[in-house]
CSV table of C-alpha atoms and ligand atoms in Angstrom, one decimal:
chain,number,residue,atom,x,y,z
A,19,UNK,CA,-24.9,-2.7,-46.8
A,20,UNK,CA,-21.5,-1.0,-47.2
A,21,UNK,CA,-18.4,-2.8,-45.6
A,22,UNK,CA,-17.1,-1.4,-42.3
A,23,UNK,CA,-14.7,1.5,-42.8
A,24,UNK,CA,-11.5,0.2,-41.2
A,25,UNK,CA,-9.8,3.5,-40.9
A,26,UNK,CA,-12.7,5.1,-39.1
A,27,UNK,CA,-13.0,2.1,-36.7
A,28,UNK,CA,-9.4,2.2,-35.4
A,29,UNK,CA,-8.3,4.5,-32.6
A,30,UNK,CA,-4.7,4.4,-33.8
A,31,UNK,CA,-3.2,7.8,-34.8
A,32,UNK,CA,-3.4,8.9,-38.5
A,33,UNK,CA,0.2,10.0,-38.1
A,34,UNK,CA,2.5,8.0,-35.9
A,35,UNK,CA,5.3,10.5,-36.0
A,36,UNK,CA,3.0,13.2,-34.6
A,37,UNK,CA,2.0,10.8,-31.9
A,38,UNK,CA,5.7,10.1,-31.1
A,39,UNK,CA,6.5,13.8,-30.9
A,40,UNK,CA,3.6,14.5,-28.6
A,41,UNK,CA,4.5,11.4,-26.5
A,42,UNK,CA,8.0,12.8,-26.1
A,43,UNK,CA,6.6,16.1,-24.9
A,44,UNK,CA,4.4,14.3,-22.4
A,45,UNK,CA,7.4,12.3,-21.1
A,46,UNK,CA,9.5,15.5,-20.9
A,47,UNK,CA,6.9,17.3,-19.0
A,48,UNK,CA,6.6,14.5,-16.4
A,49,UNK,CA,10.4,14.2,-16.1
A,50,UNK,CA,10.6,17.9,-15.5
A,51,UNK,CA,7.7,17.8,-13.1
A,52,UNK,CA,9.5,15.1,-11.0
A,53,UNK,CA,12.8,16.9,-11.2
A,54,UNK,CA,11.5,20.2,-9.9
A,55,UNK,CA,9.2,18.8,-7.1
A,56,UNK,CA,11.0,20.8,-4.4
A,57,UNK,CA,10.4,24.1,-6.3
A,58,UNK,CA,6.7,23.9,-6.0
A,59,UNK,CA,4.3,23.7,-3.1
A,60,UNK,CA,3.7,20.2,-1.9
A,61,UNK,CA,-0.1,20.7,-2.1
A,62,UNK,CA,-2.6,23.4,-2.9
A,63,UNK,CA,-6.3,23.1,-2.8
A,64,UNK,CA,-7.7,22.7,-6.3
A,65,UNK,CA,-8.9,26.0,-7.9
A,66,UNK,CA,-12.7,26.2,-7.9
A,67,UNK,CA,-12.6,27.2,-11.7
A,68,UNK,CA,-10.5,24.1,-12.4
A,69,UNK,CA,-12.8,21.8,-10.3
A,70,UNK,CA,-15.8,23.2,-12.2
A,71,UNK,CA,-14.3,22.1,-15.5
A,72,UNK,CA,-14.6,18.5,-14.3
A,73,UNK,CA,-18.3,18.7,-14.2
A,74,UNK,CA,-18.3,19.0,-18.0
A,75,UNK,CA,-20.9,17.5,-20.3
A,76,UNK,CA,-20.3,14.1,-22.0
A,77,UNK,CA,-17.5,14.5,-24.6
A,78,UNK,CA,-19.4,13.2,-27.6
A,79,UNK,CA,-16.8,14.6,-30.0
A,80,UNK,CA,-13.1,14.2,-29.3
A,81,UNK,CA,-10.4,16.8,-29.3
A,82,UNK,CA,-6.6,17.1,-29.7
A,83,UNK,CA,-4.3,15.1,-27.5
A,84,UNK,CA,-2.1,18.1,-27.0
A,85,UNK,CA,-5.0,20.1,-25.6
A,86,UNK,CA,-5.9,17.3,-23.1
A,87,UNK,CA,-2.2,17.1,-22.1
A,88,UNK,CA,-2.1,20.9,-21.5
A,89,UNK,CA,-5.2,20.7,-19.4
A,90,UNK,CA,-3.8,17.8,-17.4
A,91,UNK,CA,-0.6,19.7,-16.7
A,92,UNK,CA,-2.3,22.9,-15.7
A,93,UNK,CA,-5.3,21.5,-13.8
A,94,UNK,CA,-4.5,18.0,-12.6
A,95,UNK,CA,-0.7,17.6,-12.2
A,96,UNK,CA,-0.5,21.1,-10.6
A,97,UNK,CA,-3.0,20.0,-7.9
A,98,UNK,CA,-1.9,16.5,-7.1
A,99,UNK,CA,-2.0,14.9,-3.6
A,100,UNK,CA,1.6,15.8,-2.9
A,101,UNK,CA,2.9,12.4,-1.9
A,102,UNK,CA,5.9,12.6,-4.3
A,103,UNK,CA,7.2,15.7,-2.5
A,104,UNK,CA,10.0,15.2,0.0
A,105,UNK,CA,8.1,17.1,2.6
A,106,UNK,CA,5.1,14.7,2.5
A,107,UNK,CA,4.8,12.7,5.7
A,108,UNK,CA,1.0,12.2,5.9
A,109,UNK,CA,-0.8,8.9,6.3
A,110,UNK,CA,1.6,6.2,5.1
A,111,UNK,CA,2.3,6.9,1.4
A,112,UNK,CA,5.2,6.2,-0.9
A,113,UNK,CA,6.6,8.8,-3.3
A,114,UNK,CA,7.0,6.7,-6.4
A,115,UNK,CA,10.1,6.6,-8.6
A,116,UNK,CA,11.1,7.7,-12.1
A,117,UNK,CA,11.9,4.0,-13.0
A,118,UNK,CA,8.4,3.0,-11.7
A,119,UNK,CA,6.8,5.7,-13.8
A,120,UNK,CA,8.6,4.6,-17.0
A,121,UNK,CA,7.7,1.0,-16.4
A,122,UNK,CA,4.1,2.0,-16.0
A,123,UNK,CA,4.3,3.5,-19.5
A,124,UNK,CA,5.7,0.3,-20.9
A,125,UNK,CA,3.0,-1.7,-19.1
A,126,UNK,CA,0.3,0.6,-20.5
A,127,UNK,CA,1.8,0.2,-24.0
A,128,UNK,CA,1.8,-3.6,-23.7
A,129,UNK,CA,-1.7,-3.6,-22.3
A,130,UNK,CA,-1.4,-7.2,-21.1
A,131,UNK,CA,-4.2,-8.8,-19.1
A,132,UNK,CA,-2.7,-10.8,-16.3
A,133,UNK,CA,-5.8,-12.8,-15.4
A,134,UNK,CA,-4.2,-15.9,-17.0
A,135,UNK,CA,-3.1,-17.6,-20.2
A,136,UNK,CA,0.4,-18.3,-21.5
A,137,UNK,CA,2.5,-15.2,-22.0
A,138,UNK,CA,5.7,-13.6,-20.6
A,139,UNK,CA,4.1,-10.9,-18.5
A,140,UNK,CA,2.8,-13.7,-16.3
A,141,UNK,CA,6.4,-15.0,-15.9
A,142,UNK,CA,7.4,-11.5,-14.8
A,143,UNK,CA,4.8,-11.6,-12.0
A,144,UNK,CA,5.9,-15.1,-11.0
A,145,UNK,CA,9.5,-14.0,-10.9
A,146,UNK,CA,8.7,-11.2,-8.5
A,147,UNK,CA,6.6,-13.5,-6.4
A,148,UNK,CA,9.5,-16.1,-6.3
A,149,UNK,CA,11.9,-13.3,-5.3
A,150,UNK,CA,9.6,-12.3,-2.5
A,151,UNK,CA,9.1,-15.9,-1.3
A,152,UNK,CA,12.9,-16.2,-1.1
A,153,UNK,CA,13.3,-12.8,0.6
A,154,UNK,CA,10.7,-13.7,3.3
A,155,UNK,CA,11.9,-17.3,3.8
A,156,UNK,CA,8.8,-18.9,2.3
A,157,UNK,CA,9.2,-22.2,0.5
A,158,UNK,CA,9.7,-22.2,-3.3
A,159,UNK,CA,6.3,-23.9,-3.5
A,160,UNK,CA,4.6,-20.8,-2.0
A,161,UNK,CA,2.1,-18.9,-4.2
A,162,UNK,CA,1.6,-15.2,-4.5
A,163,UNK,CA,-0.3,-12.6,-6.4
A,164,UNK,CA,-0.2,-8.8,-7.0
A,165,UNK,CA,-3.3,-7.0,-5.7
A,166,UNK,CA,-4.3,-3.3,-5.4
A,167,UNK,CA,-2.9,-3.1,-1.9
A,168,UNK,CA,-2.8,-4.7,1.6
A,169,UNK,CA,-6.5,-4.0,2.2
A,170,UNK,CA,-7.3,-6.5,-0.5
A,171,UNK,CA,-4.4,-8.8,0.3
A,172,UNK,CA,-5.6,-9.0,3.9
A,173,UNK,CA,-9.1,-9.7,2.8
A,174,UNK,CA,-7.9,-12.6,0.6
A,175,UNK,CA,-5.8,-14.0,3.5
A,176,UNK,CA,-8.8,-14.0,5.8
A,177,UNK,CA,-10.8,-15.8,3.1
A,178,UNK,CA,-8.1,-18.5,2.8
A,179,UNK,CA,-8.0,-18.9,6.6
A,180,UNK,CA,-11.8,-19.1,6.8
A,181,UNK,CA,-11.9,-21.8,4.2
A,182,UNK,CA,-9.1,-23.7,6.0
A,183,UNK,CA,-11.1,-23.6,9.2
A,184,UNK,CA,-14.7,-24.2,7.9
A,185,UNK,CA,-13.9,-26.3,4.8
A,186,UNK,CA,-14.1,-25.2,1.2
A,187,UNK,CA,-17.9,-26.0,1.3
A,188,UNK,CA,-18.3,-22.6,2.9
A,189,UNK,CA,-17.9,-21.1,-0.6
A,190,UNK,CA,-21.1,-22.8,-1.7
A,191,UNK,CA,-23.0,-22.9,1.6
A,192,UNK,CA,-22.0,-19.5,2.9
A,193,UNK,CA,-21.1,-18.8,6.5
A,194,UNK,CA,-23.8,-20.0,9.0
A,195,UNK,CA,-22.8,-20.3,12.6
A,196,UNK,CA,-19.0,-19.9,12.2
A,197,UNK,CA,-18.0,-21.0,15.7
A,198,UNK,CA,-14.5,-19.6,15.0
A,199,UNK,CA,-12.6,-16.5,16.1
A,200,UNK,CA,-9.7,-14.4,14.8
A,201,UNK,CA,-7.3,-12.4,17.0
A,202,UNK,CA,-5.3,-9.2,16.3
A,203,UNK,CA,-4.0,-6.3,18.3
A,204,UNK,CA,-6.4,-3.5,18.9
A,205,UNK,CA,-3.9,-1.4,16.9
A,206,UNK,CA,-4.5,-3.6,13.8
A,207,UNK,CA,-5.5,-1.8,10.6
A,208,UNK,CA,-9.3,-1.3,10.1
A,209,UNK,CA,-9.1,-3.4,6.8
A,210,UNK,CA,-8.7,-6.5,8.9
A,211,UNK,CA,-12.0,-5.6,10.7
A,212,UNK,CA,-13.6,-5.0,7.4
A,213,UNK,CA,-12.3,-8.3,6.0
A,214,UNK,CA,-14.2,-10.1,8.9
A,215,UNK,CA,-17.3,-8.2,7.7
A,216,UNK,CA,-16.7,-8.9,4.0
A,217,UNK,CA,-16.0,-12.6,4.5
A,218,UNK,CA,-19.4,-13.0,6.3
A,219,UNK,CA,-17.7,-14.0,9.6
A,220,UNK,CA,-18.7,-10.9,11.4
A,221,UNK,CA,-16.6,-8.3,13.0
A,222,UNK,CA,-17.7,-9.5,16.5
A,223,UNK,CA,-15.6,-12.6,15.8
A,224,UNK,CA,-12.4,-10.6,15.7
A,225,UNK,CA,-10.9,-10.3,19.2
A,226,UNK,CA,-9.0,-7.1,19.5
A,227,UNK,CA,-6.3,-7.8,22.0
A,228,UNK,CA,-4.7,-5.1,24.3
A,229,UNK,CA,-1.3,-3.8,23.5
A,230,UNK,CA,1.8,-3.3,25.7
A,231,UNK,CA,3.6,0.0,26.4
A,232,UNK,CA,5.3,-0.2,23.0
A,233,UNK,CA,2.0,-0.7,21.1
A,234,UNK,CA,2.7,-4.4,20.5
A,235,UNK,CA,0.1,-7.1,20.9
A,236,UNK,CA,0.2,-8.5,24.5
A,237,UNK,CA,1.0,-12.2,24.1
A,238,UNK,CA,-0.4,-13.1,27.6
A,239,UNK,CA,-3.6,-11.3,26.8
A,240,UNK,CA,-3.8,-13.1,23.5
A,241,UNK,CA,-3.4,-16.4,25.2
A,242,UNK,CA,-6.1,-15.6,27.7
A,243,UNK,CA,-8.5,-14.6,24.9
A,244,UNK,CA,-7.8,-17.9,23.1
A,245,UNK,CA,-8.3,-19.9,26.2
A,246,UNK,CA,-11.6,-18.2,27.0
A,247,UNK,CA,-12.9,-18.8,23.4
A,248,UNK,CA,-11.9,-22.5,23.6
A,249,UNK,CA,-13.6,-22.9,26.9
A,250,UNK,CA,-16.8,-21.5,25.3
A,251,UNK,CA,-16.4,-23.9,22.3
A,252,UNK,CA,-15.2,-21.4,19.9
A,253,UNK,CA,-12.2,-22.5,17.7
A,254,UNK,CA,-9.3,-20.0,17.1
A,255,UNK,CA,-8.8,-19.9,13.3
A,256,UNK,CA,-6.6,-16.9,12.6
A,257,UNK,CA,-4.0,-14.9,14.4
A,258,UNK,CA,-2.9,-11.7,12.7
A,259,UNK,CA,0.4,-10.0,13.5
A,260,UNK,CA,1.2,-6.5,12.4
A,261,UNK,CA,4.7,-5.8,11.0
A,262,UNK,CA,4.2,-2.1,11.7
A,263,UNK,CA,0.9,-0.9,13.1
A,264,UNK,CA,-0.7,1.8,11.1
A,265,UNK,CA,-0.8,4.4,13.9
A,266,UNK,CA,2.6,4.3,15.4
A,267,UNK,CA,4.5,1.6,13.5
A,268,UNK,CA,4.8,-0.9,16.3
A,269,UNK,CA,6.3,-4.3,15.4
A,270,UNK,CA,4.4,-7.2,17.0
A,271,UNK,CA,6.5,-10.1,18.3
A,272,UNK,CA,6.0,-12.3,15.2
A,273,UNK,CA,7.9,-15.3,16.5
A,274,UNK,CA,5.8,-15.2,19.7
A,275,UNK,CA,2.6,-15.0,17.6
A,276,UNK,CA,3.8,-17.8,15.3
A,277,UNK,CA,4.2,-20.1,18.4
A,278,UNK,CA,0.8,-19.2,19.8
A,279,UNK,CA,-1.0,-19.6,16.4
A,280,UNK,CA,0.7,-23.0,16.0
A,281,UNK,CA,-0.3,-24.1,19.5
A,282,UNK,CA,-3.9,-23.0,18.8
A,283,UNK,CA,-4.0,-24.7,15.3
A,284,UNK,CA,-4.8,-21.3,13.8
A,285,UNK,CA,-3.5,-19.7,10.6
A,286,UNK,CA,-0.8,-17.1,11.2
A,287,UNK,CA,-1.2,-14.1,8.9
A,288,UNK,CA,1.1,-11.1,8.9
A,289,UNK,CA,0.0,-7.6,7.8
A,290,UNK,CA,3.2,-6.3,6.5
A,291,UNK,CA,1.8,-3.3,4.6
A,292,UNK,CA,4.1,-0.9,6.4
A,293,UNK,CA,7.1,-2.8,7.7
A,294,UNK,CA,7.5,-6.1,6.0
A,295,UNK,CA,10.1,-4.8,3.5
A,296,UNK,CA,12.1,-3.7,6.6
A,297,UNK,CA,13.7,-7.1,6.2
A,298,UNK,CA,15.9,-5.3,3.7
A,299,UNK,CA,17.2,-2.9,6.3
A,300,UNK,CA,19.7,-4.0,9.1
A,301,UNK,CA,18.0,-1.5,11.5
A,302,UNK,CA,14.7,-3.4,11.2
A,303,UNK,CA,15.3,-6.9,10.0
A,304,UNK,CA,16.2,-8.5,13.4
A,305,UNK,CA,12.9,-7.3,14.8
A,306,UNK,CA,10.9,-9.0,12.1
A,307,UNK,CA,12.0,-12.4,13.2
A,308,UNK,CA,9.1,-14.9,12.8
A,309,UNK,CA,7.8,-13.4,9.6
A,310,UNK,CA,9.2,-16.4,7.8
A,311,UNK,CA,6.8,-18.6,9.8
A,312,UNK,CA,3.7,-16.8,8.5
A,313,UNK,CA,1.1,-18.9,6.6
A,314,UNK,CA,0.4,-15.7,4.6
A,315,UNK,CA,1.9,-12.3,4.3
A,316,UNK,CA,0.4,-9.1,2.9
A,317,UNK,CA,2.7,-6.2,1.9
A,318,UNK,CA,2.7,-3.0,-0.1
A,319,UNK,CA,5.4,-2.0,-2.6
A,320,UNK,CA,3.7,1.4,-2.8
A,321,UNK,CA,4.7,2.4,0.7
A,322,UNK,CA,8.4,1.9,1.8
A,323,UNK,CA,8.9,-0.1,-1.4
A,324,UNK,CA,8.6,3.2,-3.4
A,325,UNK,CA,6.7,1.8,-6.3
A,326,UNK,CA,4.1,4.0,-7.9
A,327,UNK,CA,0.5,3.3,-6.9
A,328,UNK,CA,-0.8,0.7,-6.7
A,329,UNK,CA,1.1,-2.5,-5.9
A,330,UNK,CA,0.1,-4.8,-3.1
A,331,UNK,CA,1.2,-8.4,-2.7
A,332,UNK,CA,-0.1,-11.5,-1.0
A,333,UNK,CA,2.2,-14.4,-0.4
A,334,UNK,CA,0.7,-17.8,0.7
A,335,UNK,CA,2.7,-20.7,2.1
A,336,UNK,CA,0.2,-23.3,1.0
A,337,UNK,CA,-0.4,-22.8,-2.8
A,338,UNK,CA,-3.1,-25.5,-2.9
A,339,UNK,CA,-5.1,-23.8,-0.1
A,340,UNK,CA,-4.7,-20.5,-1.9
A,341,UNK,CA,-6.1,-21.9,-5.1
A,342,UNK,CA,-9.0,-23.8,-3.3
A,343,UNK,CA,-10.3,-20.4,-2.1
A,344,UNK,CA,-10.3,-18.6,-5.4
A,345,UNK,CA,-10.4,-21.1,-8.2
A,346,UNK,CA,-13.3,-20.7,-10.6
A,347,UNK,CA,-13.4,-24.4,-11.2
A,348,UNK,CA,-14.2,-25.1,-14.8
A,349,UNK,CA,-16.0,-22.0,-16.1
A,350,UNK,CA,-16.1,-23.0,-19.8
A,351,UNK,CA,-15.0,-19.6,-21.1
A,352,UNK,CA,-11.9,-19.8,-18.9
A,353,UNK,CA,-10.8,-23.4,-19.6
A,354,UNK,CA,-7.1,-24.0,-19.5
A,355,UNK,CA,-5.7,-25.9,-22.5
A,356,UNK,CA,-2.7,-28.2,-23.0
A,357,UNK,CA,-1.3,-25.9,-25.6
A,358,UNK,CA,-1.9,-22.6,-27.4
A,359,UNK,CA,-2.6,-19.2,-25.7
A,360,UNK,CA,-5.0,-20.9,-23.2
A,361,UNK,CA,-2.0,-22.9,-21.9
A,362,UNK,CA,0.2,-22.0,-19.1
A,363,UNK,CA,0.1,-23.6,-15.7
A,364,UNK,CA,-0.4,-20.6,-13.5
A,365,UNK,CA,-3.4,-18.4,-14.0
A,366,UNK,CA,-3.6,-15.6,-11.4
A,367,UNK,CA,-7.4,-15.5,-11.7
A,368,UNK,CA,-7.4,-18.8,-9.7
A,369,UNK,CA,-5.6,-17.1,-6.9
A,370,UNK,CA,-7.5,-13.8,-6.3
A,371,UNK,CA,-10.7,-12.0,-6.8
A,372,UNK,CA,-9.9,-10.3,-10.1
A,373,UNK,CA,-10.2,-11.8,-13.6
A,374,UNK,CA,-8.9,-8.9,-15.6
A,375,UNK,CA,-5.6,-7.7,-14.0
A,376,UNK,CA,-3.1,-5.0,-15.0
A,377,UNK,CA,0.6,-5.6,-15.2
A,378,UNK,CA,1.4,-4.3,-11.7
A,379,UNK,CA,4.4,-6.6,-11.4
A,380,UNK,CA,6.3,-4.9,-14.2
A,381,UNK,CA,7.1,-1.7,-12.3
A,382,UNK,CA,8.3,-3.7,-9.3
A,383,UNK,CA,10.4,-6.0,-11.5
A,384,UNK,CA,12.0,-2.9,-13.2
A,385,UNK,CA,12.7,-1.3,-9.8
A,386,UNK,CA,14.3,-4.4,-8.3
A,387,UNK,CA,16.4,-4.9,-11.5
A,388,UNK,CA,17.4,-1.2,-11.6
A,389,UNK,CA,17.8,-0.1,-8.1
A,390,UNK,CA,18.4,-3.5,-6.5
A,391,UNK,CA,17.3,-4.7,-3.1
A,392,UNK,CA,20.3,-3.2,-1.3
A,393,UNK,CA,19.5,0.3,-2.4
A,394,UNK,CA,15.8,-0.2,-1.4
A,395,UNK,CA,17.0,-1.4,2.0
A,396,UNK,CA,19.1,1.7,2.3
A,397,UNK,CA,16.1,3.9,1.6
A,398,UNK,CA,14.0,2.0,4.2
A,399,UNK,CA,16.8,2.2,6.8
A,400,UNK,CA,17.2,5.9,6.2
A,401,UNK,CA,13.5,6.5,6.7
A,402,UNK,CA,13.8,4.8,10.1
A,403,UNK,CA,16.9,6.8,10.9
A,404,UNK,CA,15.1,10.1,10.0
A,405,UNK,CA,12.2,9.0,12.2
A,406,UNK,CA,14.6,8.5,15.1
A,407,UNK,CA,16.2,11.9,14.4
A,408,UNK,CA,12.8,13.5,14.5
A,409,UNK,CA,11.9,11.8,17.8
A,410,UNK,CA,15.2,13.0,19.3
A,411,UNK,CA,14.5,16.6,18.1
A,412,UNK,CA,11.0,16.4,19.6
A,413,UNK,CA,12.4,15.1,22.9
A,414,UNK,CA,15.0,17.9,23.0
A,415,UNK,CA,12.3,20.7,22.6
A,416,UNK,CA,10.5,21.4,25.8
A,417,UNK,CA,7.5,22.8,23.9
A,418,UNK,CA,7.0,19.5,22.1
A,419,UNK,CA,5.9,16.1,23.3
A,420,UNK,CA,6.6,12.7,21.9
A,421,UNK,CA,3.3,10.9,22.1
A,422,UNK,CA,4.2,7.3,21.2
A,423,UNK,CA,7.4,5.2,21.0
A,424,UNK,CA,9.2,5.1,17.7
A,425,UNK,CA,9.9,1.6,16.4
A,426,UNK,CA,9.9,2.1,12.6
A,427,UNK,CA,9.3,5.2,10.5
A,428,UNK,CA,6.4,6.9,12.2
A,429,UNK,CA,6.6,9.7,14.8
A,430,UNK,CA,3.6,10.9,16.7
A,431,UNK,CA,4.1,14.1,18.6
A,432,UNK,CA,2.4,17.3,19.5
A,433,UNK,CA,2.8,20.9,20.6
A,434,UNK,CA,2.2,21.0,24.4
A,435,UNK,CA,-1.2,22.6,25.0
A,436,UNK,CA,-1.6,23.3,21.2
A,437,UNK,CA,-4.3,22.4,18.8
A,438,UNK,CA,-2.4,19.7,16.8
A,439,UNK,CA,-5.2,19.2,14.2
A,440,UNK,CA,-5.0,22.9,13.3
A,441,UNK,CA,-1.2,22.8,13.2
A,442,UNK,CA,-1.3,19.8,10.8
A,443,UNK,CA,-3.9,21.5,8.6
A,444,UNK,CA,-1.9,24.8,8.6
A,445,UNK,CA,1.2,23.0,7.6
A,446,UNK,CA,-0.5,21.2,4.8
A,447,UNK,CA,-1.9,24.4,3.4
A,448,UNK,CA,1.5,26.1,3.6
A,449,UNK,CA,2.7,23.4,1.3
A,450,UNK,CA,6.3,22.8,2.6
A,451,UNK,CA,5.7,19.7,4.9
A,452,UNK,CA,2.5,17.7,5.3
A,453,UNK,CA,2.1,15.4,8.3
A,454,UNK,CA,-1.4,14.0,9.1
A,455,UNK,CA,-3.0,13.3,12.5
A,456,UNK,CA,-4.2,10.4,14.6
A,457,UNK,CA,-5.8,10.0,18.0
A,458,UNK,CA,-3.8,8.4,20.7
A,459,UNK,CA,-5.4,7.8,24.2
A,460,UNK,CA,-8.1,10.3,23.2
A,461,UNK,CA,-5.7,13.0,22.2
A,462,UNK,CA,-4.9,14.3,18.7
A,463,UNK,CA,-1.3,13.7,17.7
A,464,UNK,CA,0.6,15.1,14.7
A,465,UNK,CA,1.7,11.9,12.8
A,466,UNK,CA,4.7,12.0,10.6
A,467,UNK,CA,5.2,8.9,8.6
A,468,UNK,CA,8.6,9.0,6.8
A,469,UNK,CA,8.2,6.9,3.8
A,470,UNK,CA,9.3,8.9,0.8
A,471,UNK,CA,12.9,8.2,-0.5
A,472,UNK,CA,13.3,11.9,-1.2
A,473,UNK,CA,12.8,13.0,2.4
A,474,UNK,CA,15.9,14.3,4.0
A,475,UNK,CA,17.0,15.8,7.3
A,476,UNK,CA,16.1,19.3,6.0
A,477,UNK,CA,12.5,18.2,5.7
A,478,UNK,CA,12.5,16.9,9.3
A,479,UNK,CA,13.9,20.3,10.4
A,480,UNK,CA,11.2,22.1,8.4
A,481,UNK,CA,8.5,20.0,10.1
A,482,UNK,CA,9.9,20.7,13.6
A,483,UNK,CA,10.3,24.5,12.9
A,484,UNK,CA,6.9,24.6,11.4
A,485,UNK,CA,5.2,23.0,14.3
A,486,UNK,CA,7.1,25.2,16.8
A,487,UNK,CA,6.2,28.4,14.9
A,488,UNK,CA,2.5,27.5,14.6
A,489,UNK,CA,2.3,26.3,18.2
A,490,UNK,CA,3.9,29.5,19.5
A,491,UNK,CA,1.5,31.5,17.3
A,492,UNK,CA,-1.5,29.6,18.8
A,493,UNK,CA,-0.1,30.3,22.4
A,494,UNK,CA,0.2,34.0,21.5
A,495,UNK,CA,-3.3,34.4,20.1
A,496,UNK,CA,-4.6,32.3,23.0
A,497,UNK,CA,-2.9,34.7,25.5
A,498,UNK,CA,-4.1,37.7,23.5
A,499,UNK,CA,-7.6,36.2,23.5
A,500,UNK,CA,-7.5,35.6,27.2
A,501,UNK,CA,-6.3,39.2,27.9
B,629,PLP,C1,-0.6,-1.7,8.7
B,629,PLP,C2,-1.5,-1.4,7.5
B,629,PLP,N1,-2.3,-2.4,7.0
B,629,PLP,C3,-3.0,-2.2,5.9
B,629,PLP,C4,-3.1,-1.0,5.2
B,629,PLP,C5,-3.9,-0.8,4.0
B,629,PLP,O1,-3.1,-0.9,2.9
B,629,PLP,P1,-3.6,-0.3,1.5
B,629,PLP,O2,-3.7,1.1,1.6
B,629,PLP,O3,-2.4,-0.7,0.6
B,629,PLP,O4,-4.8,-1.0,1.1
B,629,PLP,C6,-2.3,0.1,5.7
B,629,PLP,C7,-2.3,1.4,5.0
B,629,PLP,O5,-1.7,2.3,5.4
B,629,PLP,C8,-1.4,-0.1,6.8
B,629,PLP,O6,-0.7,0.8,7.3
């Protein structure tokens, strides 16, 4: 048998200089693409011919990197989801940063697996976790882990709270009759509901508590629900506060929730996907009081934190409880060692659902080192100021209607008597500004979430003008149709 051909087996380039030159062209294209965002439509529906090329047969034989790059630029980059564009205000999406992009390239080049073992990328993740623990007033002994996003971070938090209430035996025995209940506002993100399902506790065990006029969880209603459960022999195990509700950005009274959770002997978790990083902005920070008392906190760097997708974080006050929920025990192929590469005291695979993990922390570390927390706080504060400016503009226009209070960076409004869903879709297709929609008290609202650091007052103005023009157009055709 002939020996393996080493050259044929490796996927490294034959000519590194050609690779370098092509890599520079790819970087240049992406820098230009970012620099000229405003000159192109925010979004355009993918061309049917382009879509069809992504139903191609299996590529048994490879091709040239420059050809794949050209195809990417023409067919993928040109038809992206638009969230980097300053006019993007849909859903709650960040716009990424140039520094984050470059850091992603370095992370890809390094190709580190952050499941565990003893290497510096793990120290970078620990550094960011320690910075966040300090920022949010958690003890230095707190643990934390990067995850895809707050959906997963919330799921992990519910698991930790479940194990705390039912005992770690539940991992082996499964959930039988839980006899426990969780509480959150009815405006809580659906991923908390899904977490109750995925943890085997059941969505019926999540009590969705009414909200007040500002969209914040009603503390008296929460207390009544807890008392009713207790009277029925059901133990409260988890109280979830929203630091920014997904629909309208309402900030729950976190200090009040911390008191109630402590009184009930329940874990206090904060979903801070949207607003937790508001602690960096003087306009928001005072209203997040109580976040430092959370047992766990989930947040996203890929929203107001401006990191490229994806970058969620879970912080847990009690590191031992965190590990109890996720540790593999002593799987022989994952044994920690006293020395060598299998050394290292902190293996992230003991603190979350993933074994293989990418180096998400690097882009956040680079961004914090490069921009600094003050600049990020400035960006978050500006997003909230722009939201207030939009709300004021809506209130000043008799044809428009503000449909929810504005506490953070989200404005829900509509054209009086108009079809708001059609207005949002028309705006998206026009490609200058892109809000999304939501339903409030049974009515469709245009929802503008100001997240992107590139968004300015001119984009707010373009949104208002766009809604007015489309709403008036609808009224005219409605009148014409009625005639
Ligand atoms: C309040 C809230 N919680 C959770 C999530 C889910 O976060 P992710 O999309 O990062 O999973 C979102 C997403 O918008 C959110 O706004």
